[in-house]
Short mmCIF file of C-alpha atoms in Angstrom, two decimals:
data_model
loop_
_atom_site.label_atom_id
_atom_site.label_comp_id
_atom_site.label_asym_id
_atom_site.label_seq_id
_atom_site.Cartn_x
_atom_site.Cartn_y
_atom_site.Cartn_z
CA UNK A 1 -3.36 -20.81 102.23
CA UNK A 2 -4.38 -17.30 101.17
CA UNK A 3 -4.98 -18.59 97.63
CA UNK A 4 -7.44 -21.23 98.86
CA UNK A 5 -9.24 -18.83 101.19
CA UNK A 6 -9.69 -16.32 98.39
CA UNK A 7 -10.82 -19.05 95.98
CA UNK A 8 -13.46 -20.42 98.35
CA UNK A 9 -14.64 -16.95 99.46
CA UNK A 10 -14.83 -15.64 95.89
CA UNK A 11 -16.66 -18.72 94.65
CA UNK A 12 -19.07 -18.81 97.59
CA UNK A 13 -19.86 -15.09 97.43
CA UNK A 14 -20.18 -15.04 93.65
CA UNK A 15 -22.35 -18.16 93.52
CA UNK A 16 -24.70 -16.96 96.25
CA UNK A 17 -25.01 -13.59 94.52
CA UNK A 18 -25.95 -15.35 91.26
CA UNK A 19 -28.55 -17.42 93.10
CA UNK A 20 -30.03 -14.27 94.66
CA UNK A 21 -30.45 -12.22 91.45
CA UNK A 22 -33.73 -13.85 90.42
CA UNK A 23 -35.38 -13.85 93.85
CA UNK A 24 -34.48 -10.19 94.46
CA UNK A 25 -35.02 -8.44 91.13
CA UNK A 26 -37.31 -10.99 89.45
CA UNK A 27 -40.44 -8.91 89.97
CA UNK A 28 -39.01 -5.93 88.07
CA UNK A 29 -36.68 -7.46 85.47
CA UNK A 30 -36.31 -10.77 83.63
CA UNK A 31 -33.45 -11.75 81.30
CA UNK A 32 -34.29 -11.73 77.59
CA UNK A 33 -34.14 -14.81 75.34
CA UNK A 34 -30.56 -14.19 74.19
CA UNK A 35 -29.21 -13.84 77.73
CA UNK A 36 -31.17 -16.91 78.86
CA UNK A 37 -29.77 -18.89 75.93
CA UNK A 38 -26.22 -17.79 76.76
CA UNK A 39 -26.70 -18.76 80.42
CA UNK A 40 -27.68 -22.23 79.22
CA UNK A 41 -24.96 -22.72 76.63
CA UNK A 42 -21.90 -21.17 78.32
CA UNK A 43 -21.68 -23.71 81.18
CA UNK A 44 -21.91 -26.62 78.74
CA UNK A 45 -19.19 -25.15 76.52
CA UNK A 46 -16.94 -24.61 79.52
CA UNK A 47 -17.46 -28.08 81.00
CA UNK A 48 -16.73 -29.76 77.67
CA UNK A 49 -13.68 -27.55 77.03
CA UNK A 50 -12.34 -28.39 80.49
CA UNK A 51 -13.00 -32.09 79.94
CA UNK A 52 -11.16 -31.89 76.61
CA UNK A 53 -8.12 -30.03 77.94
CA UNK A 54 -7.89 -32.24 81.04
CA UNK A 55 -8.01 -35.30 78.78
CA UNK A 56 -5.32 -34.10 76.43
CA UNK A 57 -2.96 -32.44 78.91
CA UNK A 58 -3.63 -34.33 82.13
CA UNK A 59 -5.19 -32.86 85.19
CA UNK A 60 -2.06 -31.64 86.88
CA UNK A 61 0.54 -29.37 85.33
CA UNK A 62 3.33 -31.90 85.87
CA UNK A 63 1.80 -35.02 84.33
CA UNK A 64 1.25 -33.11 81.11
CA UNK A 65 1.16 -34.50 77.61
CA UNK A 66 -1.07 -36.88 75.73
CA UNK A 67 -1.44 -40.16 77.57
CA UNK A 68 -2.92 -43.14 75.68
CA UNK A 69 -4.25 -44.90 78.77
CA UNK A 70 -6.03 -41.78 80.02
CA UNK A 71 -7.35 -41.04 76.53
CA UNK A 72 -8.86 -44.53 76.29
CA UNK A 73 -10.33 -44.31 79.80
CA UNK A 74 -11.97 -40.95 79.17
CA UNK A 75 -13.28 -42.16 75.80
CA UNK A 76 -14.96 -45.13 77.47
CA UNK A 77 -16.34 -42.98 80.31
CA UNK A 78 -17.65 -40.37 77.89
CA UNK A 79 -19.18 -43.07 75.70
CA UNK A 80 -21.00 -44.53 78.69
CA UNK A 81 -22.24 -41.06 79.67
CA UNK A 82 -23.34 -40.39 76.09
CA UNK A 83 -25.57 -43.46 76.12
CA UNK A 84 -26.87 -42.37 79.53
CA UNK A 85 -25.25 -45.04 81.67
CA UNK A 86 -25.40 -44.37 85.44
CA UNK A 87 -22.68 -42.17 86.94
CA UNK A 88 -21.19 -45.21 88.69
CA UNK A 89 -20.57 -46.88 85.32
CA UNK A 90 -19.00 -43.69 83.94
CA UNK A 91 -16.57 -43.31 86.86
CA UNK A 92 -15.68 -47.01 87.08
CA UNK A 93 -15.39 -47.37 83.31
CA UNK A 94 -12.96 -44.47 83.00
CA UNK A 95 -10.86 -45.52 86.01
CA UNK A 96 -10.77 -49.26 85.26
CA UNK A 97 -9.84 -48.90 81.58
CA UNK A 98 -7.05 -46.44 82.40
CA UNK A 99 -5.79 -48.47 85.36
CA UNK A 100 -6.01 -51.72 83.37
CA UNK A 101 -4.07 -50.37 80.41
CA UNK A 102 -1.40 -49.05 82.79
CA UNK A 103 -1.23 -52.37 84.60
CA UNK A 104 -0.38 -54.11 81.33
CA UNK A 105 2.33 -51.57 80.67
CA UNK A 106 0.73 -48.85 78.53
CA UNK A 107 1.71 -45.45 80.00
CA UNK B 1 -47.88 -34.97 80.46
CA UNK B 2 -48.35 -36.75 83.72
CA UNK B 3 -49.54 -34.57 86.55
CA UNK B 4 -47.98 -34.84 89.96
CA UNK B 5 -50.47 -32.59 91.64
CA UNK B 6 -51.86 -35.20 93.98
CA UNK B 7 -48.72 -37.17 94.70
CA UNK B 8 -47.26 -36.71 98.17
CA UNK B 9 -44.07 -34.62 98.24
CA UNK B 10 -42.22 -37.43 99.99
CA UNK B 11 -43.09 -39.87 97.20
CA UNK B 12 -41.84 -37.51 94.52
CA UNK B 13 -38.61 -37.00 96.44
CA UNK B 14 -38.11 -40.76 96.76
CA UNK B 15 -38.82 -41.42 93.09
CA UNK B 16 -37.02 -38.50 91.49
CA UNK B 17 -34.48 -37.11 93.95
CA UNK B 18 -32.95 -40.19 95.56
CA UNK B 19 -31.61 -41.62 92.28
CA UNK B 20 -30.01 -38.25 91.54
CA UNK B 21 -28.59 -38.21 95.06
CA UNK B 22 -26.92 -41.57 94.39
CA UNK B 23 -25.17 -40.12 91.34
CA UNK B 24 -24.21 -36.96 93.25
CA UNK B 25 -22.81 -39.05 96.09
CA UNK B 26 -20.39 -40.56 93.62
CA UNK B 27 -19.49 -37.22 92.06
CA UNK B 28 -19.02 -35.73 95.55
CA UNK B 29 -16.83 -38.62 96.66
CA UNK B 30 -14.73 -38.24 93.50
CA UNK B 31 -14.44 -34.51 94.16
CA UNK B 32 -13.25 -35.17 97.72
CA UNK B 33 -10.85 -37.91 96.64
CA UNK B 34 -9.32 -35.84 93.83
CA UNK B 35 -9.01 -32.84 96.17
CA UNK B 36 -7.26 -35.02 98.76
CA UNK B 37 -4.80 -36.48 96.26
CA UNK B 38 -4.15 -33.05 94.71
CA UNK B 39 -2.55 -31.90 97.95
CA UNK B 40 -4.75 -28.92 98.78
CA UNK B 41 -5.36 -28.11 102.46
CA UNK B 42 -7.88 -30.58 103.94
CA UNK B 43 -10.52 -27.95 104.74
CA UNK B 44 -10.84 -26.54 101.21
CA UNK B 45 -13.07 -29.24 99.71
CA UNK B 46 -15.61 -29.48 102.58
CA UNK B 47 -15.77 -25.71 103.11
CA UNK B 48 -16.23 -25.14 99.38
CA UNK B 49 -18.95 -27.79 99.23
CA UNK B 50 -20.87 -26.18 102.10
CA UNK B 51 -20.58 -22.60 100.92
CA UNK B 52 -20.59 -22.97 97.12
CA UNK B 53 -22.79 -26.08 96.84
CA UNK B 54 -22.51 -26.43 93.06
CA UNK B 55 -20.84 -29.61 91.86
CA UNK B 56 -19.96 -28.69 88.28
CA UNK B 57 -18.46 -25.36 89.30
CA UNK B 58 -16.47 -26.94 92.13
CA UNK B 59 -15.11 -29.51 89.70
CA UNK B 60 -14.30 -26.79 87.18
CA UNK B 61 -12.43 -24.73 89.79
CA UNK B 62 -10.53 -27.83 90.90
CA UNK B 63 -9.71 -28.75 87.28
CA UNK B 64 -8.47 -25.27 86.43
CA UNK B 65 -6.32 -25.04 89.58
CA UNK B 66 -4.90 -28.54 89.02
CA UNK B 67 -3.99 -27.57 85.46
CA UNK B 68 -1.91 -24.73 86.94
CA UNK B 69 -4.46 -21.96 86.41
CA UNK B 70 -4.51 -18.89 88.62
CA UNK B 71 -7.12 -17.56 91.01
CA UNK B 72 -8.85 -15.32 88.48
CA UNK B 73 -9.11 -18.03 85.82
CA UNK B 74 -10.55 -20.49 88.35
CA UNK B 75 -13.06 -17.95 89.66
CA UNK B 76 -14.20 -16.81 86.22
CA UNK B 77 -14.49 -20.38 84.93
CA UNK B 78 -16.46 -21.63 87.92
CA UNK B 79 -18.75 -18.60 88.05
CA UNK B 80 -19.55 -18.89 84.33
CA UNK B 81 -20.70 -22.43 85.05
CA UNK B 82 -22.81 -21.13 87.91
CA UNK B 83 -24.33 -18.37 85.78
CA UNK B 84 -27.07 -20.86 84.98
CA UNK B 85 -28.07 -20.70 88.65
CA UNK B 86 -29.08 -17.10 87.97
CA UNK B 87 -31.56 -18.31 85.37
CA UNK B 88 -32.83 -20.89 87.87
CA UNK B 89 -33.30 -18.13 90.45
CA UNK B 90 -35.85 -16.51 88.17
CA UNK B 91 -37.69 -19.79 87.60
CA UNK B 92 -37.78 -20.79 91.26
CA UNK B 93 -38.41 -17.29 92.64
CA UNK B 94 -41.86 -18.07 94.06
CA UNK B 95 -40.81 -21.45 95.48
CA UNK B 96 -38.24 -20.14 97.95
CA UNK B 97 -40.66 -19.36 100.77
CA UNK B 98 -42.73 -16.51 102.19
CA UNK B 99 -40.52 -14.88 104.80
CA UNK B 100 -37.36 -13.02 103.88
CA UNK B 101 -35.23 -15.36 106.00
CA UNK B 102 -36.66 -18.45 104.33
CA UNK B 103 -36.05 -16.99 100.88
CA UNK B 104 -32.43 -16.09 101.69
CA UNK B 105 -31.75 -19.57 103.11
CA UNK B 106 -33.57 -21.55 100.42
CA UNK B 107 -31.83 -19.56 97.67
CA UNK B 108 -28.61 -21.35 98.67
CA UNK B 109 -30.34 -24.67 97.82
CA UNK B 110 -30.99 -23.75 94.17
CA UNK B 111 -29.67 -26.58 91.95
CA UNK B 112 -30.41 -28.00 88.50
CA UNK B 113 -32.40 -30.82 90.06
CA UNK B 114 -34.93 -29.06 92.27
CA UNK B 115 -35.45 -26.27 89.71
CA UNK B 116 -36.38 -28.86 87.08
CA UNK B 117 -38.49 -30.78 89.60
CA UNK B 118 -40.89 -27.91 90.40
CA UNK B 119 -41.65 -27.16 86.73
CA UNK B 120 -44.56 -29.61 86.98
CA UNK B 121 -45.98 -28.17 90.19
CA UNK B 122 -48.33 -25.20 90.14
CA UNK B 123 -49.43 -24.74 93.73
CA UNK B 124 -46.91 -22.36 95.31
CA UNK B 125 -46.97 -24.05 98.73
CA UNK B 126 -46.22 -27.44 97.14
CA UNK B 127 -43.57 -25.87 94.95
CA UNK B 128 -41.84 -24.50 98.05
CA UNK B 129 -42.01 -27.75 100.02
CA UNK B 130 -40.78 -29.87 97.13
CA UNK B 131 -38.03 -27.39 96.27
CA UNK B 132 -36.77 -27.20 99.85
CA UNK B 133 -36.97 -30.92 100.55
CA UNK B 134 -35.19 -31.90 97.35
CA UNK B 135 -32.58 -29.19 97.96
CA UNK B 136 -31.92 -30.37 101.52
CA UNK B 137 -31.49 -33.98 100.42
CA UNK B 138 -28.99 -33.01 97.76
CA UNK B 139 -27.21 -30.65 100.17
CA UNK B 140 -26.82 -33.38 102.81
CA UNK B 141 -25.73 -36.08 100.37
CA UNK B 142 -23.33 -33.79 98.54
CA UNK B 143 -21.51 -32.59 101.66
CA UNK B 144 -21.32 -36.00 103.35
CA UNK B 145 -20.01 -37.66 100.21
CA UNK B 146 -17.33 -35.00 99.74
CA UNK B 147 -16.06 -35.71 103.27
CA UNK B 148 -16.21 -39.46 102.62
CA UNK B 149 -14.24 -39.00 99.40
CA UNK B 150 -11.71 -36.84 101.21
CA UNK B 151 -11.11 -39.55 103.84
CA UNK B 152 -10.89 -42.18 101.11
CA UNK B 153 -8.54 -40.10 98.99
CA UNK B 154 -6.21 -39.63 101.93
CA UNK B 155 -5.38 -43.34 101.76
CA UNK B 156 -4.71 -43.34 98.00
CA UNK B 157 -1.04 -43.09 97.26
CA UNK B 158 -0.78 -43.84 93.55
CA UNK B 159 -3.53 -42.00 91.67
CA UNK B 160 -2.10 -42.86 88.25
CA UNK B 161 -2.21 -46.62 88.91
CA UNK B 162 -5.90 -46.31 89.79
CA UNK B 163 -6.66 -44.27 86.67
CA UNK B 164 -8.03 -41.36 88.69
CA UNK B 165 -6.75 -38.84 86.14
CA UNK B 166 -9.36 -40.19 83.69
CA UNK B 167 -12.19 -39.75 86.20
CA UNK B 168 -12.21 -35.93 86.26
CA UNK B 169 -12.73 -35.44 82.50
CA UNK B 170 -15.24 -38.30 82.38
CA UNK B 171 -17.32 -36.71 85.18
CA UNK B 172 -17.15 -33.27 83.53
CA UNK B 173 -18.49 -34.83 80.34
CA UNK B 174 -21.22 -36.70 82.19
CA UNK B 175 -22.29 -33.50 83.94
CA UNK B 176 -22.63 -31.74 80.58
CA UNK B 177 -24.33 -34.68 78.86
CA UNK B 178 -27.99 -33.83 79.69
CA UNK B 179 -27.55 -30.50 77.89
CA UNK B 180 -25.97 -31.95 74.74
CA UNK B 181 -29.24 -33.05 73.20
CA UNK B 182 -29.63 -30.03 70.92
CA UNK B 183 -27.38 -30.06 67.84
CA UNK B 184 -26.72 -26.32 68.21
CA UNK B 185 -25.36 -26.84 71.74
CA UNK B 186 -23.25 -29.78 70.57
CA UNK B 187 -21.80 -27.59 67.81
CA UNK B 188 -20.86 -24.87 70.32
CA UNK B 189 -19.36 -27.39 72.74
CA UNK B 190 -17.30 -29.07 70.03
CA UNK B 191 -16.04 -25.74 68.69
CA UNK B 192 -15.19 -24.65 72.23
CA UNK B 193 -13.23 -27.84 72.91
CA UNK B 194 -11.22 -27.38 69.70
CA UNK B 195 -10.53 -23.72 70.57
CA UNK B 196 -9.38 -24.69 74.09
CA UNK B 197 -7.03 -27.45 72.94
CA UNK B 198 -5.63 -25.37 70.09
CA UNK B 199 -4.96 -22.34 72.29
CA UNK B 200 -3.48 -24.31 75.22
CA UNK B 201 0.17 -24.12 74.10
CA UNK B 202 0.05 -20.34 73.69
CA UNK B 203 -1.78 -19.00 76.75
CA UNK B 204 -1.35 -19.40 80.54
CA UNK B 205 -2.97 -22.46 82.19
CA UNK B 206 -6.67 -22.04 82.93
CA UNK B 207 -7.20 -19.54 80.12
CA UNK B 208 -7.95 -22.03 77.28
CA UNK B 209 -11.35 -22.95 78.72
CA UNK B 210 -12.24 -19.25 78.90
CA UNK B 211 -11.23 -18.83 75.25
CA UNK B 212 -13.62 -21.70 74.47
CA UNK B 213 -16.49 -19.45 75.56
CA UNK B 214 -16.11 -17.55 72.26
CA UNK B 215 -17.90 -20.55 70.77
CA UNK B 216 -21.09 -19.46 72.56
CA UNK B 217 -21.40 -16.66 70.01
CA UNK B 218 -22.16 -19.34 67.40
CA UNK B 219 -25.36 -19.99 69.26
CA UNK B 220 -26.29 -16.49 70.47
CA UNK B 221 -25.83 -14.84 67.07
CA UNK B 222 -27.83 -16.85 64.49
CA UNK B 223 -30.43 -18.33 66.82
CA UNK B 224 -31.43 -14.87 67.96
CA UNK B 225 -32.14 -13.69 64.42
CA UNK B 226 -33.78 -17.02 63.82
CA UNK B 227 -36.14 -16.85 66.74
CA UNK B 228 -37.24 -13.21 66.68
CA UNK B 229 -39.60 -13.34 63.69
CA UNK B 230 -41.28 -16.51 64.92
CA UNK B 231 -41.52 -15.37 68.53
CA UNK B 232 -45.14 -14.81 69.42
CA UNK B 233 -47.16 -14.58 72.66
#
């Protein structure tokens, strides 16, 4: 309970503070090109790293380990996203491939 | 480049924001459903969606917590993802409104979508109206779809049979996809993913994705030296 409250409060406060930096100090200070570049790249690196670890290890601590059905599902979903398919196709593709492979007995 | 300067705000919202809203509805519903099946208290997902209002970061926090990561790892990971909102704040500064109250309220609506949308607009009144309208649409759709997903997820008993564990990574990848066009960014992302997977067995849960951030230095280092001499204006 406390954990969740702190998580939501910390995230909400931190995110709003980040949103407010530009509007409040923007007249006096602007980030340089290196900082701007880092602000662009870091989120992408983190999202991809999280996608990779969640694919390999599973999303919850107790279903850990490499899982062929999940791996195939994520590969299909990621492939669809790569070729700019709509989000619906990405979600359904990943879920259906994984569910289908499990239905025919692949873990 | 096509100019939007005479197109009604409502038309632009219909043409450019509604399709994005459809995608976000799905991401929001998935977020709600995964939160419901993950066994967190029912109020966490909707409260987070209202107060944080940043899909990628919410998904990252959820992913890190589900992987067994602690509070600090989840906060750092999610806030790094939201650091880009700081850059958007500078770009959208003049579009937030005139009065202090309007600026404080509209700042909460800063997203990737409306920040990109106003790049083509030059009149500050139009910039504000477009920014606020697009932001409100996304805000409404995002929060309603999270609740819908939560209700849906409550009825799901076997997440593995439905392949839901493949949905989270696929969505994370799809959210990053628009930024993977530049080879330099792809190189950083790939290096980061390898670092995260390789370090996973040796560090506490949640930390591998933070280790991946070292890969950003690949980009910050060389490109800076690269750009300086050529930078004019």
